[in-house]
Short mmCIF file of C-alpha atoms in Angstrom, two decimals:
data_model
loop_
_atom_site.label_atom_id
_atom_site.label_comp_id
_atom_site.label_asym_id
_atom_site.label_seq_id
_atom_site.Cartn_x
_atom_site.Cartn_y
_atom_site.Cartn_z
CA MET H 1 32.61 -14.15 -25.23
CA ARG H 2 30.12 -11.65 -26.67
CA LEU H 3 28.10 -14.48 -28.23
CA ALA H 4 27.87 -16.31 -24.88
CA THR H 5 26.71 -13.11 -23.18
CA ASP H 6 24.07 -12.53 -25.86
CA TRP H 7 22.75 -16.06 -25.46
CA ARG H 8 22.57 -15.73 -21.68
CA ARG H 9 20.68 -12.46 -22.07
CA LEU H 10 18.32 -14.04 -24.60
CA VAL H 11 17.57 -17.01 -22.33
CA ARG H 12 17.11 -14.68 -19.34
CA ASP H 13 14.69 -12.47 -21.27
CA ALA H 14 12.75 -15.49 -22.55
CA LEU H 15 12.35 -16.82 -18.99
CA LEU H 16 11.21 -13.40 -17.78
CA ILE H 17 8.61 -13.16 -20.55
CA VAL H 18 7.25 -16.66 -19.89
CA GLY H 19 7.31 -16.28 -16.10
CA GLY H 20 5.70 -12.86 -16.21
CA SER H 21 3.06 -14.06 -18.65
CA VAL H 22 2.15 -16.95 -16.33
CA LEU H 23 1.63 -14.53 -13.43
CA PHE H 24 -0.38 -12.24 -15.71
CA ALA H 25 -2.59 -15.13 -16.84
CA ILE H 26 -3.21 -16.23 -13.24
CA GLY H 27 -4.30 -12.73 -12.27
CA ILE H 28 -6.76 -12.52 -15.16
CA ASP H 29 -8.12 -16.09 -15.19
CA CYS H 30 -8.33 -16.70 -11.44
CA PHE H 31 -9.47 -13.31 -10.17
CA GLU H 32 -10.44 -10.58 -12.63
CA LEU H 33 -12.22 -12.29 -15.54
CA PRO H 34 -14.50 -14.61 -13.48
CA ASN H 35 -15.58 -11.68 -11.29
CA GLY H 36 -16.23 -9.16 -14.06
CA ILE H 37 -13.36 -6.82 -13.13
CA ALA H 38 -12.28 -4.92 -16.25
CA ALA H 39 -9.29 -3.06 -14.83
CA GLY H 40 -8.48 -0.92 -17.86
CA GLY H 41 -6.16 -1.72 -20.74
CA LEU H 42 -6.89 -3.95 -23.70
CA THR H 43 -7.38 -6.88 -21.36
CA GLY H 44 -10.15 -4.95 -19.62
CA LEU H 45 -11.75 -4.19 -22.99
CA ALA H 46 -11.45 -7.85 -23.97
CA THR H 47 -13.10 -8.82 -20.67
CA ILE H 48 -16.09 -6.62 -21.53
CA ILE H 49 -16.35 -8.08 -25.05
CA TYR H 50 -16.04 -11.60 -23.63
CA ALA H 51 -18.96 -10.99 -21.25
CA VAL H 52 -21.12 -9.47 -24.01
CA GLY H 53 -20.34 -12.33 -26.36
CA LYS H 54 -21.01 -14.93 -23.66
CA SER H 55 -24.47 -13.45 -23.01
CA ALA H 56 -25.17 -13.82 -26.74
CA GLY H 57 -23.91 -17.41 -26.80
CA VAL H 58 -20.62 -16.58 -28.50
CA THR H 59 -17.25 -17.37 -26.93
CA LEU H 60 -14.53 -14.82 -27.67
CA PRO H 61 -11.37 -15.85 -25.76
CA VAL H 62 -9.78 -12.93 -23.93
CA GLY H 63 -6.24 -13.97 -24.82
CA LEU H 64 -6.99 -14.23 -28.53
CA GLN H 65 -8.72 -10.84 -28.44
CA THR H 66 -5.71 -9.16 -26.85
CA ILE H 67 -3.36 -10.72 -29.39
CA VAL H 68 -5.44 -9.42 -32.31
CA MET H 69 -5.83 -5.94 -30.80
CA ASN H 70 -2.16 -5.67 -29.91
CA ILE H 71 -0.88 -6.90 -33.27
CA VAL H 72 -2.94 -4.20 -35.00
CA LEU H 73 -1.52 -1.54 -32.67
CA LEU H 74 2.00 -2.95 -32.82
CA ALA H 75 2.00 -2.44 -36.59
CA TYR H 76 2.23 1.27 -35.77
CA VAL H 77 5.26 0.70 -33.54
CA VAL H 78 7.01 -1.35 -36.23
CA VAL H 79 6.56 1.48 -38.74
CA THR H 80 7.68 4.27 -36.39
CA THR H 81 10.64 2.66 -34.59
CA ARG H 82 13.91 0.99 -35.46
CA ASP H 83 14.37 -0.59 -32.06
CA TRP H 84 13.91 -4.15 -33.27
CA SER H 85 15.02 -5.59 -29.93
CA TYR H 86 12.11 -3.84 -28.22
CA VAL H 87 9.69 -4.81 -30.99
CA SER H 88 10.69 -8.50 -30.91
CA ARG H 89 10.41 -8.70 -27.13
CA SER H 90 7.06 -6.91 -27.21
CA ILE H 91 5.71 -9.31 -29.83
CA ALA H 92 6.91 -12.23 -27.69
CA GLY H 93 5.26 -10.75 -24.58
CA ILE H 94 1.98 -10.17 -26.42
CA LEU H 95 1.84 -13.64 -27.98
CA VAL H 96 2.95 -15.58 -24.90
CA SER H 97 0.71 -13.71 -22.43
CA GLY H 98 -2.31 -13.96 -24.76
CA PHE H 99 -1.74 -17.65 -25.44
CA LEU H 100 -1.27 -18.53 -21.77
CA MET H 101 -4.42 -16.64 -20.76
CA ASP H 102 -6.50 -18.94 -22.94
CA ALA H 103 -4.43 -22.11 -22.48
CA LEU H 104 -4.34 -22.02 -18.68
CA LYS H 105 -7.95 -20.90 -18.14
CA PRO H 106 -9.48 -24.45 -18.08
CA PHE H 107 -6.92 -25.61 -15.51
CA LEU H 108 -6.87 -22.69 -13.09
CA PRO H 109 -9.17 -22.46 -10.07
CA VAL H 110 -11.34 -19.48 -9.17
CA PRO H 111 -10.65 -19.15 -5.42
CA THR H 112 -12.53 -15.89 -4.82
CA GLN H 113 -15.71 -16.20 -6.85
CA GLY H 114 -18.09 -13.37 -5.94
CA GLU H 115 -15.66 -11.66 -3.55
CA LEU H 116 -14.87 -8.49 -5.46
CA LEU H 117 -12.47 -6.83 -3.02
CA ILE H 118 -10.20 -9.86 -2.62
CA SER H 119 -10.42 -10.54 -6.37
CA ALA H 120 -9.45 -6.95 -7.21
CA ILE H 121 -6.50 -6.98 -4.81
CA TRP H 122 -5.03 -10.34 -5.74
CA GLY H 123 -5.82 -9.96 -9.42
CA ALA H 124 -3.94 -6.66 -9.41
CA VAL H 125 -1.01 -8.19 -7.51
CA PHE H 126 -0.60 -11.03 -10.01
CA VAL H 127 -1.24 -8.89 -13.09
CA GLY H 128 1.06 -6.11 -11.87
CA ALA H 129 3.81 -8.57 -10.95
CA GLY H 130 3.48 -10.30 -14.31
CA VAL H 131 3.65 -7.08 -16.33
CA GLY H 132 6.57 -5.87 -14.22
CA VAL H 133 8.54 -9.08 -14.80
CA VAL H 134 7.92 -8.83 -18.55
CA PHE H 135 9.08 -5.19 -18.42
CA LEU H 136 12.38 -6.41 -16.93
CA SER H 137 13.00 -8.29 -20.19
CA GLY H 138 12.88 -5.03 -22.14
CA GLY H 139 9.51 -5.79 -23.73
CA ASN H 140 5.87 -5.52 -22.67
CA THR H 141 2.49 -7.22 -22.93
CA GLY H 142 1.07 -4.52 -25.19
CA GLY H 143 -1.96 -2.48 -24.20
CA THR H 144 -3.40 1.00 -24.34
CA ASP H 145 -0.01 2.72 -24.04
CA ILE H 146 0.32 2.46 -27.82
CA VAL H 147 -3.09 4.12 -28.24
CA CYS H 148 -1.99 6.89 -25.89
CA GLN H 149 1.19 7.45 -27.91
CA LEU H 150 -0.87 7.85 -31.08
CA ILE H 151 -3.19 10.40 -29.45
CA ALA H 152 -0.32 12.27 -27.78
CA LYS H 153 1.40 12.83 -31.12
CA ARG H 154 -1.72 14.52 -32.43
CA ASN H 155 -2.70 16.77 -29.53
CA GLY H 156 0.40 16.93 -27.31
CA MET H 157 -1.34 15.73 -24.12
CA PRO H 158 0.86 14.11 -21.43
CA LEU H 159 1.03 10.32 -21.75
CA GLY H 160 0.23 9.79 -18.07
CA THR H 161 -2.98 11.83 -18.36
CA LEU H 162 -3.99 10.07 -21.55
CA SER H 163 -3.37 6.67 -20.01
CA MET H 164 -5.67 7.50 -17.10
CA ILE H 165 -8.36 8.79 -19.47
CA VAL H 166 -8.25 5.77 -21.81
CA ASP H 167 -8.23 3.25 -18.96
CA GLY H 168 -10.97 5.24 -17.21
CA VAL H 169 -13.16 5.08 -20.32
CA ILE H 170 -12.76 1.28 -20.39
CA VAL H 171 -13.70 1.02 -16.71
CA VAL H 172 -16.77 3.23 -17.25
CA ALA H 173 -17.73 1.13 -20.28
CA SER H 174 -17.82 -1.92 -18.03
CA ILE H 175 -20.62 -0.46 -15.86
CA PRO H 176 -23.59 -1.44 -18.11
CA VAL H 177 -22.02 -4.86 -18.73
CA PHE H 178 -21.20 -5.72 -15.12
CA SER H 179 -22.16 -3.07 -12.54
CA LEU H 180 -21.04 0.18 -10.95
CA ARG H 181 -19.75 -1.82 -7.99
CA ASN H 182 -17.57 -3.93 -10.27
CA ALA H 183 -16.25 -0.80 -11.96
CA LEU H 184 -15.30 0.73 -8.61
CA PHE H 185 -13.32 -2.37 -7.71
CA ALA H 186 -11.75 -2.30 -11.18
CA GLY H 187 -10.44 1.17 -10.29
CA VAL H 188 -8.92 -0.27 -7.12
CA ALA H 189 -7.28 -3.02 -9.16
CA MET H 190 -5.86 -0.47 -11.60
CA TYR H 191 -4.23 1.50 -8.79
CA ILE H 192 -2.78 -1.53 -7.00
CA GLY H 193 -1.54 -3.02 -10.27
CA GLY H 194 0.34 0.17 -11.11
CA ARG H 195 2.02 0.22 -7.70
CA VAL H 196 3.02 -3.44 -8.01
CA ILE H 197 4.56 -2.82 -11.44
CA ASP H 198 6.66 0.00 -9.97
CA ALA H 199 7.72 -2.21 -7.06
CA VAL H 200 8.81 -5.03 -9.37
CA VAL H 201 10.67 -2.80 -11.83
CA ASP H 202 12.24 -0.34 -9.37
CA GLY H 203 11.76 -1.69 -5.86
CA PRO H 204 14.80 -3.94 -5.30
CA ARG H 205 17.13 -1.27 -6.68
CA THR H 206 15.68 1.69 -4.84
CA ALA H 207 18.36 3.74 -3.13
CA ARG H 208 18.69 7.18 -1.57
CA VAL H 209 20.87 10.13 -2.39
CA ALA H 210 22.09 12.42 0.39
CA TYR H 211 23.26 16.01 -0.08
CA VAL H 212 25.26 17.36 2.86
CA ILE H 213 26.18 21.04 3.32
CA SER H 214 28.66 21.58 6.14
CA ASP H 215 31.82 23.47 7.08
CA GLU H 216 33.16 20.07 8.17
CA HIS H 217 32.69 18.56 4.74
CA GLU H 218 36.17 17.01 4.61
CA ALA H 219 35.75 15.19 7.92
CA ILE H 220 32.26 14.03 6.96
CA ALA H 221 33.45 12.82 3.55
CA ASN H 222 36.26 10.81 5.14
CA ARG H 223 33.93 9.15 7.62
CA ILE H 224 31.42 8.30 4.89
CA MET H 225 34.14 6.72 2.78
CA TYR H 226 35.97 4.80 5.52
CA GLU H 227 33.23 4.04 8.03
CA LEU H 228 30.21 3.65 5.76
CA GLY H 229 32.21 2.32 2.83
CA ARG H 230 30.47 4.54 0.32
CA GLY H 231 31.91 6.87 -2.29
CA CYS H 232 31.36 10.57 -1.86
CA THR H 233 31.37 13.37 -4.47
CA GLU H 234 32.04 17.02 -3.69
CA LEU H 235 29.96 19.49 -5.69
CA GLN H 236 30.91 23.15 -5.91
CA ALA H 237 28.11 25.49 -4.86
CA ARG H 238 27.71 29.08 -3.67
CA GLY H 239 25.37 30.56 -1.11
CA VAL H 240 23.12 33.15 -2.74
CA TRP H 241 22.76 35.25 0.43
CA SER H 242 26.38 35.18 1.60
CA GLY H 243 28.08 34.82 -1.77
CA ASN H 244 30.51 32.33 -0.18
CA ASP H 245 31.56 29.05 -1.76
CA ARG H 246 29.92 26.12 0.03
CA PRO H 247 30.95 22.60 -1.03
CA VAL H 248 28.08 20.12 -1.14
CA LEU H 249 28.70 16.42 -0.57
CA MET H 250 26.65 13.96 -2.60
CA CYS H 251 26.43 10.31 -1.56
CA VAL H 252 24.20 7.54 -2.92
CA CYS H 253 23.50 4.78 -0.41
CA GLY H 254 21.11 1.95 0.31
CA ARG H 255 18.07 2.36 2.53
CA THR H 256 19.69 0.50 5.41
CA GLU H 257 22.70 2.82 5.33
CA THR H 258 20.71 6.05 5.61
CA THR H 259 20.46 5.98 9.42
CA ARG H 260 24.20 5.46 9.82
CA LEU H 261 24.94 8.31 7.40
CA LYS H 262 22.77 10.68 9.44
CA GLN H 263 24.56 9.58 12.61
CA ILE H 264 27.95 10.32 11.03
CA VAL H 265 26.86 13.79 9.94
CA GLY H 266 25.20 14.54 13.28
CA GLU H 267 28.27 13.50 15.29
CA THR H 268 30.64 15.49 13.07
CA ASP H 269 28.58 18.65 12.59
CA PRO H 270 25.17 18.93 14.31
CA ASP H 271 24.48 22.12 12.33
CA ALA H 272 24.99 20.50 8.93
CA ILE H 273 22.20 20.59 6.35
CA VAL H 274 21.23 17.11 5.11
CA ILE H 275 18.83 16.54 2.22
CA LEU H 276 17.65 12.98 1.48
CA SER H 277 15.86 11.95 -1.70
CA GLU H 278 14.66 8.69 -3.22
CA VAL H 279 16.54 7.26 -6.21
CA HIS H 280 14.67 4.69 -8.29
CA GLU H 281 17.81 3.00 -9.59
CA ALA H 282 21.54 3.19 -8.91
CA PHE H 283 24.19 1.44 -10.97
CA GLY H 284 27.96 1.25 -10.75
CA GLU H 285 30.53 0.57 -8.04
CA GLY H 286 28.80 -0.55 -4.86
CA PHE H 287 25.52 -1.18 -6.72
CA SER H 288 24.36 -3.52 -9.47
CA ARG H 289 25.90 -3.34 -12.92
CA ILE H 290 23.98 -1.69 -15.75
CA GLY H 291 22.00 -4.34 -17.61
CA ALA H 292 22.51 -6.95 -14.89
#
């Protein structure tokens, strides 16, 4: 049984890596590379090198460049981690995405030649979707994150800040090769790509958590459980001003159930305090299983 599950997971992850890499390659080959949009990361750096080499009569395939750069960086990960599952999936993502970028380039059209805004938007959508799908396999397509980890270990800077700085340097470096206008659209592509990655990785599982403070907590809890069909947890809390114990109800629900939950609370106790917050992922009874 365990062997069958492992095989299914392996096949699923392989399909995610290949499918994500195809989307990634489409975004680069159809939109970003032909229009000189170096939207950060090692792929952006490879795009700059490709353009410089092309002007000198030398062809340096972007996919091959990213494979070489990433393998050098990944050597650091291999030495510093024992998570071989992550390493193997990352190597697969790097090799497949790099290979497909070069292999598909002669066969893919360039539908938005010269239209930088449309190219930046759709390139970011495809690249972001592709990277997000590969992330779902537990691996990645490599990139400047490894560089940021190396720098962060030396100076303690936040990874998010370092990532913005490193990608920003690559975008700025593209200005003398392409133009300031291209670099500005590359910044747009970076932002959209990041949002798309978040949507692919977290979007379908996004839920909301509600905290309800009310004297009618028992009645509200019963209605949530039997009318909304959601579990409800009672947390013990105490009012700082009054010093009285005030139970707090916690309920995780889907987006479409939030309105009904507020109606239940409002009908039961109009004076209740309700706090709603986004939850990126929710697993367990009533939601998807962990690892599914």
